[in-house]
Coordinates of N, CA and C in Angstrom, one line a residue:
R3 N -13.4 10.2 39.1 CA -13.4 11.1 40.0 C -13.1 12.6 40.0
S4 N -13.6 13.2 40.7 CA -13.6 14.8 40.8 C -12.7 15.6 41.7
S5 N -11.9 16.4 40.9 CA -10.5 16.5 41.7 C -11.0 17.6 42.9
D6 N -12.4 18.4 42.8 CA -12.7 19.3 43.8 C -14.2 18.7 44.0
P7 N -14.6 18.4 45.2 CA -16.0 17.9 45.0 C -16.9 19.3 45.6
F8 N -16.0 20.3 46.0 CA -16.9 21.2 46.5 C -16.9 22.6 45.3
S9 N -16.6 22.0 44.3 CA -16.7 23.4 43.2 C -18.2 23.2 42.6
T10 N -18.3 24.3 42.2 CA -19.6 24.4 41.5 C -20.0 25.0 40.2
S11 N -18.7 25.0 39.5 CA -18.9 25.6 38.0 C -18.1 24.2 37.3
H12 N -17.7 23.5 37.8 CA -17.1 21.9 37.1 C -17.5 20.9 37.3
F13 N -17.9 20.1 36.1 CA -18.7 19.0 36.2 C -18.5 17.8 35.2
C14 N -18.2 16.5 35.8 CA -17.7 15.6 35.7 C -18.9 14.5 34.8
Y15 N -18.7 14.0 33.9 CA -19.3 13.0 33.2 C -18.7 12.0 32.9
S16 N -18.9 10.5 32.8 CA -18.4 9.7 32.3 C -19.3 8.7 30.9
H17 N -18.3 8.6 30.3 CA -19.2 7.9 29.1 C -19.7 6.4 29.5
R18 N -21.0 6.1 29.4 CA -21.4 4.9 29.8 C -20.4 3.7 29.3
G19 N -20.2 2.7 29.8 CA -19.2 1.5 29.5 C -17.7 1.9 29.8
F20 N -17.7 3.0 30.6 CA -16.1 3.4 31.2 C -16.4 3.5 32.7
S21 N -15.6 3.0 33.3 CA -15.8 3.4 34.5 C -15.1 4.6 35.6
L22 N -15.4 5.7 35.7 CA -15.0 6.3 36.7 C -15.1 6.5 38.1
G23 N -15.5 5.4 38.8 CA -15.9 5.6 40.0 C -17.5 5.2 40.3
V24 N -18.3 5.3 41.3 CA -19.4 5.2 41.4 C -20.4 6.2 40.8
A25 N -21.5 5.4 40.2 CA -22.6 6.4 39.2 C -23.5 7.0 40.1
A26 N -23.6 8.2 39.4 CA -24.7 9.1 40.3 C -25.9 8.8 39.2
E27 N -27.6 8.9 40.0 CA -28.6 9.0 39.0 C -28.5 10.2 37.8
N28 N -28.9 9.8 36.2 CA -28.7 10.8 35.6 C -30.6 11.1 35.1
D29 N -30.8 12.1 35.5 CA -32.1 12.7 35.4 C -32.4 13.7 34.3
N30 N -31.4 14.1 33.1 CA -31.5 14.3 32.1 C -31.1 13.8 30.8
P31 N -32.0 13.6 30.0 CA -32.0 12.9 28.8 C -30.9 13.0 27.8
I32 N -30.8 14.8 27.8 CA -29.3 15.2 26.9 C -28.3 14.2 27.0
F33 N -28.2 13.8 28.6 CA -26.9 12.8 28.6 C -27.1 11.6 28.6
D34 N -27.9 11.1 27.8 CA -28.4 9.4 28.1 C -27.0 8.6 28.0
D35 N -26.2 8.8 26.9 CA -24.8 8.0 26.9 C -23.9 8.5 28.2
Y36 N -24.3 9.3 29.4 CA -23.4 9.7 30.2 C -23.8 9.5 31.3
I37 N -22.9 9.4 32.6 CA -23.3 9.3 33.7 C -22.6 10.6 34.6
F38 N -23.4 11.3 35.2 CA -22.7 12.3 36.0 C -22.1 11.7 37.4
K39 N -20.9 12.1 37.3 CA -20.0 11.7 38.3 C -19.4 12.6 39.5
G40 N -19.7 13.7 39.4 CA -19.4 14.3 40.5 C -19.2 15.8 40.3
R41 N -19.0 17.0 41.1 CA -18.6 18.3 40.4 C -16.9 18.2 40.6
G42 N -16.5 18.9 39.4 CA -14.9 19.1 39.9 C -14.6 18.3 38.1
I43 N -13.4 18.0 37.7 CA -12.4 18.0 36.8 C -12.5 16.3 36.9
C44 N -12.4 15.6 35.5 CA -12.6 14.2 36.2 C -11.0 14.0 35.8
F45 N -10.9 12.7 36.8 CA -9.4 12.6 36.5 C -9.2 10.9 36.6
D46 N -8.4 10.3 35.9 CA -8.5 9.1 36.1 C -8.1 7.7 37.4
Q47 N -8.1 6.9 37.5 CA -8.1 6.0 39.0 C -6.9 6.2 39.2
H48 N -5.5 6.9 38.6 CA -4.7 7.1 38.8 C -4.3 8.5 39.6
N49 N -5.3 9.3 39.4 CA -5.6 10.7 39.8 C -5.0 11.6 39.0
Q50 N -4.8 11.4 37.5 CA -4.1 12.1 36.7 C -5.2 12.5 35.4
Y51 N -4.5 13.5 34.7 CA -5.6 14.0 33.8 C -5.6 12.9 32.6
F52 N -7.0 12.9 32.1 CA -7.3 12.1 30.8 C -6.6 12.8 30.0
N53 N -6.4 12.3 28.7 CA -6.0 13.1 27.4 C -7.3 13.8 26.9
R54 N -7.0 14.8 26.4 CA -8.0 15.8 26.3 C -8.5 16.6 24.9
K55 N -9.5 16.9 24.7 CA -9.8 17.9 23.4 C -10.5 18.9 24.0
D56 N -10.2 20.2 23.6 CA -11.1 21.2 24.3 C -12.1 21.6 23.1
V57 N -13.1 22.3 23.8 CA -14.3 22.3 22.3 C -15.2 23.5 23.3
L58 N -15.0 24.7 22.5 CA -16.0 26.0 23.0 C -17.3 25.7 22.7
Q59 N -18.1 25.6 24.4 CA -19.7 25.5 24.0 C -20.4 26.5 24.8
N60 N -21.4 27.0 24.7 CA -22.3 28.0 25.4 C -22.7 27.4 26.8
S61 N -23.1 25.8 26.4 CA -23.7 25.3 27.9 C -23.1 23.7 27.7
I62 N -23.5 22.9 29.0 CA -23.1 21.7 29.4 C -24.1 20.9 28.6
S63 N -24.9 21.4 28.3 CA -25.8 20.4 27.0 C -25.5 20.3 26.1
Q64 N -24.6 21.1 25.3 CA -23.7 20.9 23.8 C -23.0 19.9 24.2
C65 N -22.3 19.4 25.1 CA -20.9 18.9 25.1 C -21.0 17.3 25.1
P66 N -22.0 16.8 25.0 CA -22.4 15.1 24.2 C -22.2 15.2 23.1
S67 N -22.9 16.2 22.4 CA -22.7 15.9 20.7 C -21.4 16.5 20.3
A68 N -21.2 17.6 20.9 CA -19.5 18.0 20.8 C -18.7 17.1 20.8
C69 N -18.5 16.2 21.8 CA -17.8 15.3 22.2 C -17.5 14.2 21.2
Q70 N -19.2 14.0 21.1 CA -19.3 12.5 20.3 C -19.0 12.9 18.5
G71 N -19.0 14.2 18.3 CA -19.0 14.5 17.1 C -17.3 14.7 16.8
L72 N -16.2 14.9 17.6 CA -14.9 14.8 17.2 C -14.5 13.4 16.8
G73 N -15.0 12.4 17.1 CA -14.8 11.0 16.5 C -14.4 10.1 17.6
N74 N -13.7 9.2 17.2 CA -13.6 7.6 18.0 C -13.9 8.0 19.7
V75 N -15.5 7.7 19.5 CA -16.3 7.6 20.9 C -16.0 6.4 21.7
K76 N -15.3 5.1 20.9 CA -15.1 4.1 21.6 C -14.0 4.5 22.8
A77 N -12.8 5.1 22.4 CA -12.0 5.7 23.1 C -12.2 6.8 23.9
Q78 N -13.5 7.6 23.9 CA -13.6 8.2 24.9 C -14.5 8.3 26.2
V79 N -13.8 8.7 26.9 CA -13.9 7.9 28.4 C -15.2 8.9 29.3
G80 N -15.2 10.4 29.0 CA -16.6 11.2 29.3 C -15.8 12.6 29.1
F81 N -16.2 13.3 29.6 CA -16.3 15.1 29.9 C -16.3 15.8 30.9
S82 N -15.8 16.7 30.7 CA -15.6 17.9 32.4 C -16.6 18.8 31.3
F83 N -17.1 20.3 32.1 CA -17.5 21.1 31.4 C -17.2 22.3 32.5
V84 N -16.2 23.2 32.3 CA -15.6 24.5 32.6 C -16.2 25.8 32.4
G85 N -17.0 26.4 33.0 CA -17.5 27.5 32.0 C -18.4 27.4 30.9
S86 N -17.4 27.9 29.5 CA -17.9 27.8 28.5 C -17.1 26.8 27.4
R87 N -16.8 25.6 28.2 CA -15.7 24.6 27.6 C -15.7 23.1 28.2
C88 N -16.2 22.6 27.1 CA -15.9 20.9 27.1 C -15.1 20.3 27.0
Y89 N -14.1 19.6 28.0 CA -13.4 19.2 27.7 C -13.6 17.5 27.7
C90 N -13.1 16.9 26.2 CA -13.4 15.8 25.9 C -12.7 14.7 26.5
H91 N -12.9 13.8 27.1 CA -11.5 13.0 27.5 C -11.6 11.6 26.6
Y92 N -10.3 11.4 26.5 CA -10.1 9.9 25.7 C -8.7 9.0 26.7
S93 N -8.8 7.8 26.3 CA -8.2 6.9 27.3 C -7.1 6.9 26.8
A94 N -5.8 6.5 27.7 CA -4.4 7.0 27.3 C -3.8 6.5 25.9
G95 N -3.2 7.5 25.2 CA -2.9 6.7 24.1 C -3.5 6.9 23.1
Y96 N -4.8 7.3 23.3 CA -5.9 7.9 22.2 C -6.2 9.5 22.2
G97 N -7.2 9.4 21.0 CA -7.4 10.5 20.6 C -8.6 10.1 19.8
P98 N -9.4 11.8 19.6 CA -10.3 11.8 18.1 C -9.7 11.3 17.0
S99 N -8.1 11.3 16.7 CA -8.1 10.5 15.2 C -7.9 9.2 15.2
G100 N -8.2 8.6 16.7 CA -7.9 6.9 16.6 C -7.2 6.7 17.5
D101 N -6.4 5.7 17.5 CA -5.2 5.2 18.3 C -3.9 6.0 18.5
S102 N -3.8 7.6 18.3 CA -2.9 8.2 18.4 C -3.6 9.4 19.1
E103 N -2.5 10.1 19.6 CA -2.8 11.3 20.6 C -2.7 12.7 19.8
F104 N -2.6 12.4 18.4 CA -2.7 14.0 17.2 C -3.7 14.3 17.6
G105 N -3.8 15.7 17.9 CA -4.9 16.3 18.0 C -5.8 16.7 19.0
L106 N -4.7 16.6 20.4 CA -5.7 16.7 21.7 C -4.9 18.2 22.0
S107 N -5.5 18.6 23.0 CA -5.2 19.8 23.4 C -4.3 19.5 24.5
W108 N -3.8 18.4 25.3 CA -2.5 18.2 25.8 C -2.2 16.8 25.8

């Protein structure tokens, strides 16, 4: 779920296999592993922030490969894009390094 449904500069995508709410149609093949969830930052079902790793990127089209390149894709629940930054989201207790929150941005 996105925090600000009226935001035009924040986008939330869910990694396929994880549920962040009702899926919207995805018409961009770059995002085949992701489902557009809405405008705003992604939150979990308890309206809390996901664990995240920030990655600087020039465009939203670079987020899927940037996030997957961090590792531990099985625990990755999706990403948000804000300005020139991808926020790669992970399940609670997990991060890019595995079943540890080591290396997360928060």
